[in-house]
Amino acid sequence: MLGDMKIAVLGTGLMGAPIAANLAAAGHEVRVWNRTRAKAEPLAAQGATVADSPAAAVEGAEIVLTMLNDGPTVTAAIQAAVESLPHDAVWIQASTVGIASTEDHIALARSLGLEFVDAPVLGSTKPAAEGKLVVLASGAEELRERVQPVFDVIGARTMWVGDAGASSKLKLVANSWVLALTAAVGEAVSLAEASGLDPKLFLEAVSGGAIDTPYLQMKGGAIIARSFEPAFTVENALKDARLVEEAAERANVRLDVAQASAERLSRAVDGGHGDKDMAASYFASYE
């Protein structure tokens, strides 16, 4: 069923672009804005209107969805849109920005009279393009019916997890797991290679067993093939690793693996691999 909502998407990078394209394909009236306009322009051919500013994008919008790199960037975009923000709009904040920035955004929404839904997503570029993300949503219960049509387009599943802010905490828990898996895959492949083994033997040895995962086979295969087209970059993974560390400090828990993962990602960025897929943190084994 085609939609008819007016939706502004602020941020059309690796995740925002396919999200906006899917919303337009579903029949919603979509306006998009990106700091680098060239990244937004291809969406015009997919039914979206490309705006020159956040204010132009949000004018008349029922839903404002932000998918930007970090908390300060999200804040700046919303502040730049203030003059045109409809007071009855719902702001869906889908970027992964951490706990402190989410608290700032909740306060900002309140000061602007906006309804706020915290909705980071699980998944990278492929599920984003396929509309198969997992949406982790939190916010006032009365907002669910208004935003669910958006989530039904961009995701295969929506989890509502409580008051606004709860889903950003859950996203960081999930990210701590993904970061640990990524580091472990890179280390295992590098150890196999450095030991004079064909690393494919490792993937074959665990295939189908209790310690195998689709993620291991996917990222391990990418490392072996030296195929690092970004689904999620090393640089963004490092940003998320720092957010996990901040969350751990707040919660007064020690996450040794998360800290080690962040160190590996940092070395990979310093080695010139920041714009590659996060599997390229593998190179940290040699840095």
mmCIF file of C-alpha atoms in Angstrom:
data_model
loop_
_atom_site.group_PDB
_atom_site.id
_atom_site.type_symbol
_atom_site.label_atom_id
_atom_site.label_comp_id
_atom_site.label_asym_id
_atom_site.label_seq_id
_atom_site.Cartn_x
_atom_site.Cartn_y
_atom_site.Cartn_z
ATOM 1 C CA MET A 1 0.000 0.000 0.000
ATOM 2 C CA LEU A 2 1.373 3.352 -1.016
ATOM 3 C CA GLY A 3 2.026 5.943 1.639
ATOM 4 C CA ASP A 4 1.146 9.613 1.639
ATOM 5 C CA MET A 5 3.196 11.076 4.471
ATOM 6 C CA LYS A 6 5.463 14.093 4.098
ATOM 7 C CA ILE A 7 8.884 12.987 5.295
ATOM 8 C CA ALA A 8 12.165 14.892 5.531
ATOM 9 C CA VAL A 9 15.350 12.812 5.615
ATOM 10 C CA LEU A 10 18.379 14.718 6.876
ATOM 11 C CA GLY A 11 21.520 12.808 5.958
ATOM 12 C CA THR A 12 21.837 10.706 2.792
ATOM 13 C CA GLY A 13 25.066 8.806 3.294
ATOM 14 C CA LEU A 14 25.507 5.030 3.149
ATOM 15 C CA MET A 15 22.386 4.451 5.264
ATOM 16 C CA GLY A 16 20.294 7.569 4.746
ATOM 17 C CA ALA A 17 20.237 7.326 0.957
ATOM 18 C CA PRO A 18 18.656 3.851 0.726
ATOM 19 C CA ILE A 19 16.269 4.703 3.545
ATOM 20 C CA ALA A 20 15.087 7.800 1.667
ATOM 21 C CA ALA A 21 14.842 5.890 -1.614
ATOM 22 C CA ASN A 22 12.656 3.207 -0.041
ATOM 23 C CA LEU A 23 10.365 5.779 1.558
ATOM 24 C CA ALA A 24 9.930 7.530 -1.803
ATOM 25 C CA ALA A 25 9.312 4.204 -3.558
ATOM 26 C CA ALA A 26 6.574 3.472 -1.019
ATOM 27 C CA GLY A 27 4.722 6.576 -2.180
ATOM 28 C CA HIS A 28 5.663 9.014 0.564
ATOM 29 C CA GLU A 29 6.515 12.616 -0.289
ATOM 30 C CA VAL A 30 10.198 12.712 0.592
ATOM 31 C CA ARG A 31 12.533 15.681 0.804
ATOM 32 C CA VAL A 32 16.207 15.057 1.435
ATOM 33 C CA TRP A 33 19.154 17.128 2.535
ATOM 34 C CA ASN A 34 22.809 16.248 2.922
ATOM 35 C CA ARG A 35 25.830 18.330 3.869
ATOM 36 C CA THR A 36 27.445 17.213 0.614
ATOM 37 C CA ARG A 37 24.640 17.805 -1.872
ATOM 38 C CA ALA A 38 26.181 15.497 -4.474
ATOM 39 C CA LYS A 39 25.378 12.517 -2.265
ATOM 40 C CA ALA A 40 21.709 13.496 -2.216
ATOM 41 C CA GLU A 41 21.226 14.376 -5.875
ATOM 42 C CA PRO A 42 20.851 10.791 -7.183
ATOM 43 C CA LEU A 43 17.727 10.489 -5.038
ATOM 44 C CA ALA A 44 15.926 12.966 -7.308
ATOM 45 C CA ALA A 45 15.708 10.236 -9.953
ATOM 46 C CA GLN A 46 14.116 7.976 -7.322
ATOM 47 C CA GLY A 47 11.270 10.332 -6.497
ATOM 48 C CA ALA A 48 12.713 12.479 -3.718
ATOM 49 C CA THR A 49 13.087 16.255 -3.730
ATOM 50 C CA VAL A 50 16.604 17.465 -2.960
ATOM 51 C CA ALA A 51 16.649 20.498 -0.650
ATOM 52 C CA ASP A 52 19.416 23.058 -0.293
ATOM 53 C CA SER A 53 19.110 23.323 3.480
ATOM 54 C CA PRO A 54 17.648 21.499 6.462
ATOM 55 C CA ALA A 55 15.037 24.244 6.775
ATOM 56 C CA ALA A 56 13.887 23.716 3.189
ATOM 57 C CA ALA A 57 13.775 19.954 3.694
ATOM 58 C CA VAL A 58 11.575 20.004 6.809
ATOM 59 C CA GLU A 59 9.039 22.587 5.658
ATOM 60 C CA GLY A 60 5.585 21.029 5.994
ATOM 61 C CA ALA A 61 6.998 17.654 7.071
ATOM 62 C CA GLU A 62 5.033 15.298 9.295
ATOM 63 C CA ILE A 63 8.118 13.209 10.000
ATOM 64 C CA VAL A 64 11.720 14.419 10.261
ATOM 65 C CA LEU A 65 14.201 11.538 10.154
ATOM 66 C CA THR A 66 17.853 12.179 10.938
ATOM 67 C CA MET A 67 20.544 9.746 9.779
ATOM 68 C CA LEU A 68 23.821 11.574 10.283
ATOM 69 C CA ASN A 69 27.263 10.676 11.539
ATOM 70 C CA ASP A 70 27.297 11.886 15.142
ATOM 71 C CA GLY A 71 25.429 13.752 17.824
ATOM 72 C CA PRO A 72 26.740 17.281 17.189
ATOM 73 C CA THR A 73 26.006 16.936 13.462
ATOM 74 C CA VAL A 74 22.429 15.867 14.207
ATOM 75 C CA THR A 75 22.018 18.784 16.613
ATOM 76 C CA ALA A 76 23.371 21.262 14.067
ATOM 77 C CA ALA A 77 20.992 19.992 11.367
ATOM 78 C CA ILE A 78 17.929 20.306 13.585
ATOM 79 C CA GLN A 79 18.982 23.746 14.787
ATOM 80 C CA ALA A 80 19.454 24.825 11.160
ATOM 81 C CA ALA A 81 15.898 23.655 10.452
ATOM 82 C CA VAL A 82 14.235 25.411 13.394
ATOM 83 C CA GLU A 83 12.671 28.226 11.389
ATOM 84 C CA SER A 84 10.684 25.742 9.266
ATOM 85 C CA LEU A 85 10.025 22.884 11.685
ATOM 86 C CA PRO A 86 6.281 22.189 12.006
ATOM 87 C CA HIS A 87 5.365 22.049 15.680
ATOM 88 C CA ASP A 88 3.299 18.899 15.180
ATOM 89 C CA ALA A 89 6.115 16.973 13.470
ATOM 90 C CA VAL A 90 7.651 13.816 14.902
ATOM 91 C CA TRP A 91 11.438 13.690 14.949
ATOM 92 C CA ILE A 92 12.757 10.182 14.376
ATOM 93 C CA GLN A 93 16.417 10.126 15.389
ATOM 94 C CA ALA A 94 17.897 7.067 13.645
ATOM 95 C CA SER A 95 21.605 7.885 13.861
ATOM 96 C CA THR A 96 23.867 6.068 16.317
ATOM 97 C CA VAL A 97 24.998 8.923 18.554
ATOM 98 C CA GLY A 98 25.392 7.457 22.031
ATOM 99 C CA ILE A 99 23.670 8.057 25.321
ATOM 100 C CA ALA A 100 24.773 11.614 26.101
ATOM 101 C CA SER A 101 23.834 12.980 22.676
ATOM 102 C CA THR A 102 20.492 11.179 22.783
ATOM 103 C CA GLU A 103 19.752 12.879 26.084
ATOM 104 C CA ASP A 104 20.666 16.201 24.445
ATOM 105 C CA HIS A 105 18.341 15.462 21.528
ATOM 106 C CA ILE A 106 15.455 14.568 23.817
ATOM 107 C CA ALA A 107 15.929 17.911 25.580
ATOM 108 C CA LEU A 108 16.227 19.753 22.252
ATOM 109 C CA ALA A 109 13.021 18.188 20.959
ATOM 110 C CA ARG A 110 11.236 19.178 24.144
ATOM 111 C CA SER A 111 12.468 22.771 23.848
ATOM 112 C CA LEU A 112 11.201 22.935 20.264
ATOM 113 C CA GLY A 113 7.841 21.343 21.030
ATOM 114 C CA LEU A 114 8.631 18.315 18.857
ATOM 115 C CA GLU A 115 7.638 14.734 19.538
ATOM 116 C CA PHE A 116 10.721 12.517 19.658
ATOM 117 C CA VAL A 117 11.327 8.869 18.823
ATOM 118 C CA ASP A 118 14.737 7.358 19.437
ATOM 119 C CA ALA A 119 15.177 4.785 16.636
ATOM 120 C CA PRO A 120 18.690 3.587 15.798
ATOM 121 C CA VAL A 121 18.804 0.628 13.430
ATOM 122 C CA LEU A 122 20.602 -2.683 13.214
ATOM 123 C CA GLY A 123 22.008 -3.492 9.787
ATOM 124 C CA SER A 124 24.263 -2.009 7.154
ATOM 125 C CA THR A 125 23.894 -0.933 3.532
ATOM 126 C CA LYS A 126 22.456 -4.166 2.104
ATOM 127 C CA PRO A 127 19.539 -4.525 4.555
ATOM 128 C CA ALA A 128 19.021 -0.757 4.318
ATOM 129 C CA ALA A 129 18.623 -1.050 0.538
ATOM 130 C CA GLU A 130 16.330 -4.050 0.933
ATOM 131 C CA GLY A 131 14.188 -2.419 3.623
ATOM 132 C CA LYS A 132 15.210 -5.153 6.059
ATOM 133 C CA LEU A 133 16.765 -3.217 8.907
ATOM 134 C CA VAL A 134 15.830 -3.950 12.500
ATOM 135 C CA VAL A 135 14.463 -0.750 14.012
ATOM 136 C CA LEU A 136 15.120 -0.307 17.726
ATOM 137 C CA ALA A 137 12.504 2.215 18.766
ATOM 138 C CA SER A 138 11.709 3.970 22.021
ATOM 139 C CA GLY A 139 9.409 6.829 22.832
ATOM 140 C CA ALA A 140 5.895 7.699 23.931
ATOM 141 C CA GLU A 141 3.420 4.904 23.272
ATOM 142 C CA GLU A 142 0.964 7.263 21.594
ATOM 143 C CA LEU A 143 3.519 7.976 18.858
ATOM 144 C CA ARG A 144 3.850 4.381 17.713
ATOM 145 C CA GLU A 145 0.946 4.402 15.275
ATOM 146 C CA ARG A 146 2.199 7.621 13.663
ATOM 147 C CA VAL A 147 5.734 6.390 12.980
ATOM 148 C CA GLN A 148 5.125 2.698 12.305
ATOM 149 C CA PRO A 149 4.410 3.252 8.585
ATOM 150 C CA VAL A 150 7.952 4.632 8.269
ATOM 151 C CA PHE A 151 9.447 1.697 10.144
ATOM 152 C CA ASP A 152 7.429 -0.784 8.073
ATOM 153 C CA VAL A 153 9.115 0.553 4.931
ATOM 154 C CA ILE A 154 12.704 0.723 6.158
ATOM 155 C CA GLY A 155 12.749 -2.349 8.390
ATOM 156 C CA ALA A 156 11.808 -5.998 8.504
ATOM 157 C CA ARG A 157 11.139 -5.748 12.220
ATOM 158 C CA THR A 158 10.526 -3.055 14.838
ATOM 159 C CA MET A 159 11.352 -3.542 18.519
ATOM 160 C CA TRP A 160 9.800 -1.056 20.930
ATOM 161 C CA VAL A 161 11.904 -1.040 24.069
ATOM 162 C CA GLY A 162 10.552 1.637 26.386
ATOM 163 C CA ASP A 163 10.990 5.349 26.946
ATOM 164 C CA ALA A 164 13.062 7.456 24.551
ATOM 165 C CA GLY A 165 16.735 6.714 25.040
ATOM 166 C CA ALA A 166 16.361 3.019 25.843
ATOM 167 C CA SER A 167 16.871 1.975 22.225
ATOM 168 C CA SER A 168 20.126 3.913 21.910
ATOM 169 C CA LYS A 169 21.420 1.983 24.918
ATOM 170 C CA LEU A 170 20.352 -1.291 23.304
ATOM 171 C CA LYS A 171 22.043 -0.297 20.049
ATOM 172 C CA LEU A 172 25.346 0.143 21.870
ATOM 173 C CA VAL A 173 24.963 -3.273 23.486
ATOM 174 C CA ALA A 174 24.463 -4.779 20.009
ATOM 175 C CA ASN A 175 27.381 -2.789 18.643
ATOM 176 C CA SER A 176 29.672 -4.083 21.382
ATOM 177 C CA TRP A 177 28.907 -7.588 20.104
ATOM 178 C CA VAL A 178 29.472 -6.689 16.433
ATOM 179 C CA LEU A 179 32.764 -4.968 17.250
ATOM 180 C CA ALA A 180 33.940 -8.018 19.171
ATOM 181 C CA LEU A 181 33.027 -10.325 16.276
ATOM 182 C CA THR A 182 34.770 -8.095 13.752
ATOM 183 C CA ALA A 183 37.964 -7.958 15.780
ATOM 184 C CA ALA A 184 37.916 -11.716 16.326
ATOM 185 C CA VAL A 185 37.449 -12.446 12.608
ATOM 186 C CA GLY A 186 40.335 -10.167 11.671
ATOM 187 C CA GLU A 187 42.632 -11.670 14.274
ATOM 188 C CA ALA A 188 41.826 -15.271 13.339
ATOM 189 C CA VAL A 189 42.396 -14.672 9.629
ATOM 190 C CA SER A 190 45.632 -12.770 10.245
ATOM 191 C CA LEU A 191 46.928 -15.502 12.575
ATOM 192 C CA ALA A 192 46.159 -18.176 9.980
ATOM 193 C CA GLU A 193 47.968 -16.221 7.251
ATOM 194 C CA ALA A 194 50.949 -15.388 9.427
ATOM 195 C CA SER A 195 51.222 -19.067 10.394
ATOM 196 C CA GLY A 196 51.540 -20.079 6.758
ATOM 197 C CA LEU A 197 48.011 -21.459 6.459
ATOM 198 C CA ASP A 198 45.364 -20.797 3.856
ATOM 199 C CA PRO A 199 42.820 -18.851 5.963
ATOM 200 C CA LYS A 200 40.015 -20.502 4.021
ATOM 201 C CA LEU A 201 40.849 -23.628 6.006
ATOM 202 C CA PHE A 202 39.756 -21.829 9.176
ATOM 203 C CA LEU A 203 36.395 -20.856 7.677
ATOM 204 C CA GLU A 204 35.917 -24.417 6.429
ATOM 205 C CA ALA A 205 36.892 -25.942 9.773
ATOM 206 C CA VAL A 206 34.214 -24.082 11.728
ATOM 207 C CA SER A 207 31.586 -24.107 8.966
ATOM 208 C CA GLY A 208 28.223 -25.372 10.143
ATOM 209 C CA GLY A 209 29.351 -25.875 13.730
ATOM 210 C CA ALA A 210 28.319 -24.233 16.960
ATOM 211 C CA ILE A 211 31.013 -21.539 16.694
ATOM 212 C CA ASP A 212 30.228 -20.639 13.074
ATOM 213 C CA THR A 213 28.196 -17.539 12.198
ATOM 214 C CA PRO A 214 27.060 -16.005 8.894
ATOM 215 C CA TYR A 215 28.940 -12.865 9.933
ATOM 216 C CA LEU A 216 32.195 -14.817 10.291
ATOM 217 C CA GLN A 217 31.829 -16.328 6.838
ATOM 218 C CA MET A 218 30.879 -12.973 5.273
ATOM 219 C CA LYS A 219 33.596 -10.828 6.858
ATOM 220 C CA GLY A 220 36.206 -13.573 6.788
ATOM 221 C CA GLY A 221 35.571 -14.110 3.095
ATOM 222 C CA ALA A 222 35.811 -10.371 2.453
ATOM 223 C CA ILE A 223 39.167 -10.151 4.249
ATOM 224 C CA ILE A 224 40.590 -13.106 2.354
ATOM 225 C CA ALA A 225 39.417 -11.613 -0.953
ATOM 226 C CA ARG A 226 40.666 -8.160 0.108
ATOM 227 C CA SER A 227 37.210 -6.844 -0.737
ATOM 228 C CA PHE A 228 36.499 -3.850 1.466
ATOM 229 C CA GLU A 229 33.665 -1.988 -0.276
ATOM 230 C CA PRO A 230 32.136 -0.220 2.718
ATOM 231 C CA ALA A 231 28.901 -1.479 4.201
ATOM 232 C CA PHE A 232 30.010 0.299 7.383
ATOM 233 C CA THR A 233 33.380 2.018 7.499
ATOM 234 C CA VAL A 234 36.269 1.509 9.894
ATOM 235 C CA GLU A 235 36.021 5.186 10.810
ATOM 236 C CA ASN A 236 32.348 4.903 11.748
ATOM 237 C CA ALA A 237 33.024 1.685 13.632
ATOM 238 C CA LEU A 238 35.667 3.520 15.660
ATOM 239 C CA LYS A 239 33.147 6.245 16.444
ATOM 240 C CA ASP A 240 30.703 3.618 17.677
ATOM 241 C CA ALA A 241 33.423 1.863 19.670
ATOM 242 C CA ARG A 242 34.091 5.104 21.528
ATOM 243 C CA LEU A 243 30.364 5.406 22.253
ATOM 244 C CA VAL A 244 30.357 1.859 23.650
ATOM 245 C CA GLU A 245 33.279 2.786 25.899
ATOM 246 C CA GLU A 246 31.398 5.857 27.131
ATOM 247 C CA ALA A 247 28.320 3.745 27.850
ATOM 248 C CA ALA A 248 30.434 1.257 29.807
ATOM 249 C CA GLU A 249 31.949 4.057 31.871
ATOM 250 C CA ARG A 250 28.472 5.382 32.665
ATOM 251 C CA ALA A 251 27.295 1.919 33.646
ATOM 252 C CA ASN A 252 30.438 1.296 35.711
ATOM 253 C CA VAL A 253 31.328 -1.927 33.894
ATOM 254 C CA ARG A 254 34.672 -2.910 32.410
ATOM 255 C CA LEU A 255 34.547 -4.004 28.764
ATOM 256 C CA ASP A 256 38.033 -5.246 27.925
ATOM 257 C CA VAL A 257 37.091 -6.601 24.490
ATOM 258 C CA ALA A 258 35.379 -3.352 23.497
ATOM 259 C CA GLN A 259 38.454 -1.387 24.521
ATOM 260 C CA ALA A 260 40.715 -3.697 22.516
ATOM 261 C CA SER A 261 38.370 -3.435 19.525
ATOM 262 C CA ALA A 262 38.573 0.345 19.661
ATOM 263 C CA GLU A 263 42.375 0.192 19.748
ATOM 264 C CA ARG A 264 42.425 -2.083 16.676
ATOM 265 C CA LEU A 265 40.058 0.210 14.786
ATOM 266 C CA SER A 266 42.154 3.246 15.716
ATOM 267 C CA ARG A 267 45.300 1.589 14.364
ATOM 268 C CA ALA A 268 43.480 0.723 11.147
ATOM 269 C CA VAL A 269 42.356 4.336 10.730
ATOM 270 C CA ASP A 270 45.906 5.560 11.381
ATOM 271 C CA GLY A 271 47.078 3.071 8.743
ATOM 272 C CA GLY A 272 44.903 4.713 6.100
ATOM 273 C CA HIS A 273 41.990 2.267 6.113
ATOM 274 C CA GLY A 274 39.310 4.490 7.663
ATOM 275 C CA ASP A 275 37.102 4.736 4.568
ATOM 276 C CA LYS A 276 37.064 0.964 3.966
ATOM 277 C CA ASP A 277 34.595 -1.549 5.348
ATOM 278 C CA MET A 278 35.044 -2.248 9.049
ATOM 279 C CA ALA A 279 36.435 -5.687 8.167
ATOM 280 C CA ALA A 280 39.576 -3.785 7.124
ATOM 281 C CA SER A 281 40.365 -3.449 10.827
ATOM 282 C CA TYR A 282 42.109 -6.735 9.995
ATOM 283 C CA PHE A 283 45.087 -4.617 8.920
ATOM 284 C CA ALA A 284 45.553 -3.551 12.553
ATOM 285 C CA SER A 285 47.211 -6.945 13.087
ATOM 286 C CA TYR A 286 50.145 -5.657 11.052
ATOM 287 C CA GLU A 287 50.200 -2.023 12.155
#
